[in-house]
PDB file of C-alpha atoms in Angstrom:
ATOM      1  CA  UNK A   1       0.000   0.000   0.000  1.00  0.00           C
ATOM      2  CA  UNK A   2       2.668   2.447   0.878  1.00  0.00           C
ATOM      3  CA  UNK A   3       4.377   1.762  -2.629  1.00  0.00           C
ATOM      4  CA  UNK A   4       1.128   2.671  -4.566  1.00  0.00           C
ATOM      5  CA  UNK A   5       0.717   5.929  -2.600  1.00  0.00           C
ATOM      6  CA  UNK A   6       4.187   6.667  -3.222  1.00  0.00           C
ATOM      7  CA  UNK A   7       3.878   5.899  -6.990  1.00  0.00           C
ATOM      8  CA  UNK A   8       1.531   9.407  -7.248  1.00  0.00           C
ATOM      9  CA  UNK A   9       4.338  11.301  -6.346  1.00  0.00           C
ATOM     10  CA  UNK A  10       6.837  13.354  -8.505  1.00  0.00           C
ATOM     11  CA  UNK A  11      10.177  11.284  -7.629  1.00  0.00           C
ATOM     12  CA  UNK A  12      11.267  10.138 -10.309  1.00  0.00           C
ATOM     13  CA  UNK A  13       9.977   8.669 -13.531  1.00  0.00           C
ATOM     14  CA  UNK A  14       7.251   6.123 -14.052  1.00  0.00           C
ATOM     15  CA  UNK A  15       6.480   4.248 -17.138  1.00  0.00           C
ATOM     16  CA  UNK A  16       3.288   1.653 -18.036  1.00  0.00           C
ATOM     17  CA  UNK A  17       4.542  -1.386 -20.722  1.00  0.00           C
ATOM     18  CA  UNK A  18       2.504  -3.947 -22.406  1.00  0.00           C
ATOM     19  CA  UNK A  19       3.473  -6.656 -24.913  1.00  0.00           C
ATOM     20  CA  UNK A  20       1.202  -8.990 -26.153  1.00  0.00           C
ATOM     21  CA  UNK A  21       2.552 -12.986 -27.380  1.00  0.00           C
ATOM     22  CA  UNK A  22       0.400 -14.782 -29.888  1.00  0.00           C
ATOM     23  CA  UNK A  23       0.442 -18.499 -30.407  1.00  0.00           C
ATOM     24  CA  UNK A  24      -2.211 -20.800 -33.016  1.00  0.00           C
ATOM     25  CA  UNK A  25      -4.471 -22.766 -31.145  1.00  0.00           C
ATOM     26  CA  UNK A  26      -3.289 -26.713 -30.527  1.00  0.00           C
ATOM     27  CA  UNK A  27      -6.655 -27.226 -28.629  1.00  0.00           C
ATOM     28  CA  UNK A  28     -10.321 -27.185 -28.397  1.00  0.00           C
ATOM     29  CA  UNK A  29     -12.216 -27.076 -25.535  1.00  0.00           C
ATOM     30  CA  UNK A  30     -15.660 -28.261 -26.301  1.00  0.00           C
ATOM     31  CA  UNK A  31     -18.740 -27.704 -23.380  1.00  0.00           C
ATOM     32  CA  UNK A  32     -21.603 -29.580 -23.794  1.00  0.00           C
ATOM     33  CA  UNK A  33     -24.426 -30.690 -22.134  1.00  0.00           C
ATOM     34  CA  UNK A  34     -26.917 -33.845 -22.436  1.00  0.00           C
ATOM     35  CA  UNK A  35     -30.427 -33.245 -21.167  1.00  0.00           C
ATOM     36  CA  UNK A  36     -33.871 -35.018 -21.429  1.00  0.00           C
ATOM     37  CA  UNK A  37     -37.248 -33.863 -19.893  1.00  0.00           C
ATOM     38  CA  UNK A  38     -39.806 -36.456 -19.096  1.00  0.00           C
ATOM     39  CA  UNK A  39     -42.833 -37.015 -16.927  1.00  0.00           C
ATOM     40  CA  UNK A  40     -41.226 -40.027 -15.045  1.00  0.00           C
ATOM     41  CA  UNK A  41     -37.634 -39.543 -13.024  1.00  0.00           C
ATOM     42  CA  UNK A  42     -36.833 -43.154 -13.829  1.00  0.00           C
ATOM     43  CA  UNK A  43     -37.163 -42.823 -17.791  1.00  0.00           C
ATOM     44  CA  UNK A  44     -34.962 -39.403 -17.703  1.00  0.00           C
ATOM     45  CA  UNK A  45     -32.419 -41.145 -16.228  1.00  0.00           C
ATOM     46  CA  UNK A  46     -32.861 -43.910 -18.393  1.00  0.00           C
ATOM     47  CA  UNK A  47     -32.762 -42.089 -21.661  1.00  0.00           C
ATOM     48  CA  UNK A  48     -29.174 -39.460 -20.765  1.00  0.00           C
ATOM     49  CA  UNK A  49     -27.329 -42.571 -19.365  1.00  0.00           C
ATOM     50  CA  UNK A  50     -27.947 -44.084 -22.870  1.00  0.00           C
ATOM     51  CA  UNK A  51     -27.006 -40.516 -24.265  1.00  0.00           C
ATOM     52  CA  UNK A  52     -23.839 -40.412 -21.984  1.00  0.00           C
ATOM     53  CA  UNK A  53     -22.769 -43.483 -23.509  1.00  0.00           C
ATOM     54  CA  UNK A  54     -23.638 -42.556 -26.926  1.00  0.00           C
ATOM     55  CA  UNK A  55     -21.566 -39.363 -26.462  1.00  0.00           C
ATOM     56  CA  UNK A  56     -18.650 -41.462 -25.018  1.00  0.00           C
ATOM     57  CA  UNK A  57     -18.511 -43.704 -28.188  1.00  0.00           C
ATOM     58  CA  UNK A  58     -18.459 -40.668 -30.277  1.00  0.00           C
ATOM     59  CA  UNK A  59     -15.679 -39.110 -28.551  1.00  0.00           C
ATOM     60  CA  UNK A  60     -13.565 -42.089 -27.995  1.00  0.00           C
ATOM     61  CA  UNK A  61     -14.492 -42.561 -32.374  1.00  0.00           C
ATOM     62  CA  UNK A  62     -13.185 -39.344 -32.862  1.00  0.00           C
ATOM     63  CA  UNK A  63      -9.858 -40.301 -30.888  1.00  0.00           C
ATOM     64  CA  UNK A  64     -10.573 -37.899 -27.616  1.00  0.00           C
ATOM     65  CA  UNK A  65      -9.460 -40.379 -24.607  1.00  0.00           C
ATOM     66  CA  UNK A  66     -11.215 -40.745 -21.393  1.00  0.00           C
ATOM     67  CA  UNK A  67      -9.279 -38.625 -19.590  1.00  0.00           C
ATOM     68  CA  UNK A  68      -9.769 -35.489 -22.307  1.00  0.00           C
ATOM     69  CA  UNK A  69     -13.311 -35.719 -20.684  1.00  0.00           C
ATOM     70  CA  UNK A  70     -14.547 -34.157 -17.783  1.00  0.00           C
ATOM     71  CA  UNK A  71     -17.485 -35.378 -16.938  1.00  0.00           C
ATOM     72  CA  UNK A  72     -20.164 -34.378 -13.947  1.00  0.00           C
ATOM     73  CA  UNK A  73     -22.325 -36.835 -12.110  1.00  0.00           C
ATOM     74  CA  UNK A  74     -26.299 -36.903 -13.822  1.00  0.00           C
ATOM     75  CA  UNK A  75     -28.125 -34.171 -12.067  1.00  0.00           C
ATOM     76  CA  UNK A  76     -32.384 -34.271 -11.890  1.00  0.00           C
ATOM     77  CA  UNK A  77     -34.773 -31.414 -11.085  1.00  0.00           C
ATOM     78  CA  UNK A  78     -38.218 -30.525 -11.299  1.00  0.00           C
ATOM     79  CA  UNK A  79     -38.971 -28.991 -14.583  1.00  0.00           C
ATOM     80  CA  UNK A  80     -41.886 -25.987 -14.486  1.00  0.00           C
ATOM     81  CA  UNK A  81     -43.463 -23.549 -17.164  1.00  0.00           C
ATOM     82  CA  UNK A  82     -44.983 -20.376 -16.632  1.00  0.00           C
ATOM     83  CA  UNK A  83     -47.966 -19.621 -18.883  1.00  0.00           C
ATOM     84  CA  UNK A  84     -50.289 -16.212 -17.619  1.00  0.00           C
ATOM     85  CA  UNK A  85     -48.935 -16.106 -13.968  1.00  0.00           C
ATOM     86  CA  UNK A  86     -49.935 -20.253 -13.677  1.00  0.00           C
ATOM     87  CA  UNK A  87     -47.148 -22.715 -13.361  1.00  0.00           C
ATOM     88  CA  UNK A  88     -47.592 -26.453 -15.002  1.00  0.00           C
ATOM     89  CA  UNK A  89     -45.432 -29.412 -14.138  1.00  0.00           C
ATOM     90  CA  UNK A  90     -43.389 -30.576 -17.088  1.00  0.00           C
ATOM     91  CA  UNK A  91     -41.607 -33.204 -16.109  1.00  0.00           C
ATOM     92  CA  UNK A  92     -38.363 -34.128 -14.562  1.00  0.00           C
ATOM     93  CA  UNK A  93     -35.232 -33.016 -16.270  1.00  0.00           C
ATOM     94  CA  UNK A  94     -31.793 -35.300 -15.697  1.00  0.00           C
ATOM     95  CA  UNK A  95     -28.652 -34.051 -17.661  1.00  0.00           C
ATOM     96  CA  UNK A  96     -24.964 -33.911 -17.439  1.00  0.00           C
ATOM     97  CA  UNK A  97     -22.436 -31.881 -18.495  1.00  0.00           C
ATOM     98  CA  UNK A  98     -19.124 -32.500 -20.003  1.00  0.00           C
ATOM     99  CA  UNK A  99     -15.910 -30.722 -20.947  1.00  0.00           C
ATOM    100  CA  UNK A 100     -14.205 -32.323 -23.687  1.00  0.00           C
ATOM    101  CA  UNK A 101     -10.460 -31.142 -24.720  1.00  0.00           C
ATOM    102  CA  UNK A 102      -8.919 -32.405 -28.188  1.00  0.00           C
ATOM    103  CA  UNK A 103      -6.017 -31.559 -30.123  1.00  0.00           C
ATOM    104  CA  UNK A 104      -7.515 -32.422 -33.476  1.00  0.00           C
ATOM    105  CA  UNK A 105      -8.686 -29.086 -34.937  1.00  0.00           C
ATOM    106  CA  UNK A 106      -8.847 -30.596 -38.159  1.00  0.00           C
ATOM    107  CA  UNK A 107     -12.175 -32.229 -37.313  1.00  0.00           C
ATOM    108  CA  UNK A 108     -14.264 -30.393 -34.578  1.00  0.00           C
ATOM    109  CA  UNK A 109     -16.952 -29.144 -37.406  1.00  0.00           C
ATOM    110  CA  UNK A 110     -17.331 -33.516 -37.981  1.00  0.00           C
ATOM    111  CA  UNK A 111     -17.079 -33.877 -33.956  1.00  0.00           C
ATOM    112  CA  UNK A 112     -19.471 -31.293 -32.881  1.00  0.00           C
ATOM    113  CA  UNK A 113     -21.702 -32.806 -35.407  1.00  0.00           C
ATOM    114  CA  UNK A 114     -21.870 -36.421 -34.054  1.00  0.00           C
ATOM    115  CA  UNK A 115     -22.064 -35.204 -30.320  1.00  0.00           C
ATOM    116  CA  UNK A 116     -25.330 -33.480 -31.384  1.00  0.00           C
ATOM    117  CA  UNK A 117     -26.399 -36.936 -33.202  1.00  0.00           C
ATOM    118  CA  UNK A 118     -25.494 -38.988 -30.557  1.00  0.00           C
ATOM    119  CA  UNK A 119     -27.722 -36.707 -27.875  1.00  0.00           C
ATOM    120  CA  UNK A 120     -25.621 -33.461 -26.801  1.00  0.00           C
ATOM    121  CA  UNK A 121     -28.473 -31.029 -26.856  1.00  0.00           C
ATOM    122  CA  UNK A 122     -27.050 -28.163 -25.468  1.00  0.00           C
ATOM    123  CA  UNK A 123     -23.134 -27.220 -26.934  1.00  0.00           C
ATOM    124  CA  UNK A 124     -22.584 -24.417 -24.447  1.00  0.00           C
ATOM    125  CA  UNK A 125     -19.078 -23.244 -25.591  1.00  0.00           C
ATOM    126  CA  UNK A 126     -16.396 -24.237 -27.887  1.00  0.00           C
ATOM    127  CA  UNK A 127     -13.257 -22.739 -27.059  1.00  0.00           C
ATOM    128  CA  UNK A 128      -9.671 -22.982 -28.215  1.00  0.00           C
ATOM    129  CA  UNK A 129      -6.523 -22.724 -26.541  1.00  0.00           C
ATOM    130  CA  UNK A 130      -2.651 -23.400 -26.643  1.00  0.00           C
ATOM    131  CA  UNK A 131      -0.634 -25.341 -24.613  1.00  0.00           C
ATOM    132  CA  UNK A 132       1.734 -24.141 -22.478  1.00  0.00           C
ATOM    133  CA  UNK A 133       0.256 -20.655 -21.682  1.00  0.00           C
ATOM    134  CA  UNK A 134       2.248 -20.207 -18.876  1.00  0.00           C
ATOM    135  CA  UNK A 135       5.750 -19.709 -20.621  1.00  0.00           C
ATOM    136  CA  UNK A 136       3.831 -17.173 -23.380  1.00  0.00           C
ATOM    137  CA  UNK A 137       2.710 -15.406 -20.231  1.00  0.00           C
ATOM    138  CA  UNK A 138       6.303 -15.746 -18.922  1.00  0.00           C
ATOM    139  CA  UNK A 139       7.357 -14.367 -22.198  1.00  0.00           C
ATOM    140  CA  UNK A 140       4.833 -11.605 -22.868  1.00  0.00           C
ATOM    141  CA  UNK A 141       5.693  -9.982 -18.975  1.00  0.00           C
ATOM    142  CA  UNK A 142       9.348  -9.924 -19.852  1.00  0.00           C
ATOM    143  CA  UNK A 143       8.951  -7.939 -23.247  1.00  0.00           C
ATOM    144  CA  UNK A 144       6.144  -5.627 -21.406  1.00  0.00           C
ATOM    145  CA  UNK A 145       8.711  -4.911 -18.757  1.00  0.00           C
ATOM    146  CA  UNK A 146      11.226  -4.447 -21.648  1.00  0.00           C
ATOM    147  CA  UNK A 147       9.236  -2.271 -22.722  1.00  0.00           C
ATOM    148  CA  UNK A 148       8.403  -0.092 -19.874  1.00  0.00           C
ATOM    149  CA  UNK A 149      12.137   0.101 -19.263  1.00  0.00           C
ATOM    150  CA  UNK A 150      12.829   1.445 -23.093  1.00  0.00           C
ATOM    151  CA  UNK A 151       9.891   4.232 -22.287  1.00  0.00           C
ATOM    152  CA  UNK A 152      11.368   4.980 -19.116  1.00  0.00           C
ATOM    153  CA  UNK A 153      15.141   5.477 -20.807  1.00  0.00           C
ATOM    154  CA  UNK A 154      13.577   7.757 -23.745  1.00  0.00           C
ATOM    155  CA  UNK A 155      12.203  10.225 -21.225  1.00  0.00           C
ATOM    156  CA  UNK A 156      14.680  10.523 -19.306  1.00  0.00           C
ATOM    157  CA  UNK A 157      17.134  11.204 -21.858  1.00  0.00           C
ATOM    158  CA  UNK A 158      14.721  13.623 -23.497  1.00  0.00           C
ATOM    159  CA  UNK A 159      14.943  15.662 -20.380  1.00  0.00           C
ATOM    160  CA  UNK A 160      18.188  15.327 -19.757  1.00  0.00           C
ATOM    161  CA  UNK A 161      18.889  13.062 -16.633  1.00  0.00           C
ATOM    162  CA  UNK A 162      19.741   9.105 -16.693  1.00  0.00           C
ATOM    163  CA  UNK A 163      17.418   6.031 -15.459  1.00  0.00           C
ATOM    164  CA  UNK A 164      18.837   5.447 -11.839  1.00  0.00           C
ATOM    165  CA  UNK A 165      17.592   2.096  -9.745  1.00  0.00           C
ATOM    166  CA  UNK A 166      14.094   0.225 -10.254  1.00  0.00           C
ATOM    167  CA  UNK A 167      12.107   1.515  -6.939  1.00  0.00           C
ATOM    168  CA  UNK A 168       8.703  -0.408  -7.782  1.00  0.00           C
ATOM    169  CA  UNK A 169       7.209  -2.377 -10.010  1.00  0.00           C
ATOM    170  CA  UNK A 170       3.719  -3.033 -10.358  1.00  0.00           C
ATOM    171  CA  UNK A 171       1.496  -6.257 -12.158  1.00  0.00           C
ATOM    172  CA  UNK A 172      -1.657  -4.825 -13.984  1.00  0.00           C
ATOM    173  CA  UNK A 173      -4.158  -6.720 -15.904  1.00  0.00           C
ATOM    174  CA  UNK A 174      -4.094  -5.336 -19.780  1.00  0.00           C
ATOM    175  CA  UNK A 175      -8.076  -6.608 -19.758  1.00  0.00           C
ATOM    176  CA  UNK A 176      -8.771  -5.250 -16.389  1.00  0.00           C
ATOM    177  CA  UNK A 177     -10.991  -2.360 -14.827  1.00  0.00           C
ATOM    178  CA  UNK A 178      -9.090   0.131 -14.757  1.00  0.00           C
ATOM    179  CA  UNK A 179      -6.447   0.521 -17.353  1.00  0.00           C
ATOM    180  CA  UNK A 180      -8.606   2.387 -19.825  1.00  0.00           C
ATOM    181  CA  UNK A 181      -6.333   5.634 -18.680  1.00  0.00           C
ATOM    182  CA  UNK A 182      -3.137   3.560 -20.247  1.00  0.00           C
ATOM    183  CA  UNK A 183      -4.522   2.779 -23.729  1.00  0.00           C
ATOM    184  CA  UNK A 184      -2.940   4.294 -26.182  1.00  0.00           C
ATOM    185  CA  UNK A 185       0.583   4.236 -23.708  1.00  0.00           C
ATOM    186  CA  UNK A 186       1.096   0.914 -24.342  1.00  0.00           C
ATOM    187  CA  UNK A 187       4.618   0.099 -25.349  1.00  0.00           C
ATOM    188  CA  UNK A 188       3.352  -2.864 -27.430  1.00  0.00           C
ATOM    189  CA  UNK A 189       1.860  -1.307 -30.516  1.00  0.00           C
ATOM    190  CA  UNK A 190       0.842  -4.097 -32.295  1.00  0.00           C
ATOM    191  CA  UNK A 191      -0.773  -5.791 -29.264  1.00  0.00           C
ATOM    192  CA  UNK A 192      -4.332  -4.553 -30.453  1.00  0.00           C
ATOM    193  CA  UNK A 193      -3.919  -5.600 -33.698  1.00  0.00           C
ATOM    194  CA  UNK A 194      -2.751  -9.328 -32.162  1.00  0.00           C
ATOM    195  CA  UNK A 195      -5.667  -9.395 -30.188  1.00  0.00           C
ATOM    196  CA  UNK A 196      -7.833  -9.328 -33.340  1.00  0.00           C
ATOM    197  CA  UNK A 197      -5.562 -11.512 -35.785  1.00  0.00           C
ATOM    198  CA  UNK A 198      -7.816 -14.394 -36.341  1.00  0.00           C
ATOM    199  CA  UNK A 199      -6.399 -18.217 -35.716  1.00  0.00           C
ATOM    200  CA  UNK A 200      -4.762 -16.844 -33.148  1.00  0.00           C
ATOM    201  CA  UNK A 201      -4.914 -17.326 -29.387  1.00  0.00           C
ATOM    202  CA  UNK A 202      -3.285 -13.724 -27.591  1.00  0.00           C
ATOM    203  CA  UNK A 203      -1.524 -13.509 -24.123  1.00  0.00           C
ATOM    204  CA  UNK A 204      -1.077 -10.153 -22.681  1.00  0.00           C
ATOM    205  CA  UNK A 205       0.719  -8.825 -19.688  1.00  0.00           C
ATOM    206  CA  UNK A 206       1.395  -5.497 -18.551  1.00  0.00           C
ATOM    207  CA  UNK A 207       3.401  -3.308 -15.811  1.00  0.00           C
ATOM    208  CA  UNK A 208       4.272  -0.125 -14.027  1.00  0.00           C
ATOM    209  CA  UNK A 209       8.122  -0.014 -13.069  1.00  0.00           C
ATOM    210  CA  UNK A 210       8.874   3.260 -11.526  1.00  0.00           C
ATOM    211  CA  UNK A 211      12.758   4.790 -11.153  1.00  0.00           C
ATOM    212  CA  UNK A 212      14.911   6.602  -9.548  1.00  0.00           C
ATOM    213  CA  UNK A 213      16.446   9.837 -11.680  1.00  0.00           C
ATOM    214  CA  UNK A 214      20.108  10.511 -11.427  1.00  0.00           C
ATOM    215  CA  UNK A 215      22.270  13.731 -13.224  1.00  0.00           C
TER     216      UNK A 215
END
């Protein structure tokens, strides 16, 4: 706390960097969701567990191995409908949900296709993703620091003095609340256009490093 109230005042010379590192998807991330409605509990259960194991069969077809598949134990509740302020009974709905992960993105049109076939009937998110975000995190806080350093170096030689000893540095979010007073100071200038380059999956970082000034 003491650093942050120190940042606000004029002691030296503070400088916000940002770097973004882009990387082509290697995974899909696939949420989905089997669900049946009927009058009697028993025959909902009935029907999703043969669903579930339809959906298995597809997914193990498709290569995606048992442990690519997180799957969440069959869930029932009481299913209503409103109609003019009156509620009516529908029936019982049983489903379970599943998060599938597969590195084939050559076929997830095909896959997405026969999990609907075989009784998905909710697909509530297909996502892709790279391994090994951590080191392009890694990587895209070293170049934002880089980069806050190199801003910090051209002011001070524009005003004549010399970049003396790193007195704080400071973690922000790039997608955070916040930051909107830093866009546009970004030492990263292509990191907007990354964010948008399609195929792509974009890791940003960002930071305040604050230093001393010396003649």
């Amino acid at each position: 706390m003491q650093d942050k109230q120190m940042i606000k005042q004029p002691w030296g010379i503070s400088a916000y960097g940002a770097a973004s590192v882009k990387k082509a998807p290697d995974l899909v991330r696939v949420k989905l969701r089997v669900v049946r409605v009927e009058k009697d509990p028993q025959a909902a259960f009935t029907l999703v567990n043969a669903d579930v194991r339809a959906v298995r069969e597809v997914l193990r077809g498709h290569g995606v191995p048992d442990s690519a598949v997180d799957g969440s134990r069959l869930d029932l509740k009481s299913d209503w409908d409103w109609n003019s302020g009156k509620k009516r009974f529908v029936g019982y709905q049983c489903r379970a949900a599943f998060t599938v992960t597969s590195a084939n993105l050559d076929s997830v049109q095909a896959l997405l296709i026969d999990l609907v076939g075989a009784g998905a009937s909710e697909i509530d998110a297909v996502e892709f993703d790279v391994t090994g975000k951590k080191q392009l995190r890694d990587e895209a806080r070293r170049r934002a620091v880089e980069a806050a350093r190199a801003k910090a170096e051209l002011y001070a030689s524009a005003a004549g003095v010399r970049v003396g000893d790193l007195l704080h540095l400071e973690d922000i979010d790039p997608e955070g609340s916040g930051t909107e007073r830093y866009k546009g100071h970004g030492s990263a200038p292509d990191a907007a256009d990354e964010s948008l380059a399609p195929g792509h999956v974009v890791v940003s970082a960002a930071v305040i490093l604050g230093f001393a000034i010396t003649q």
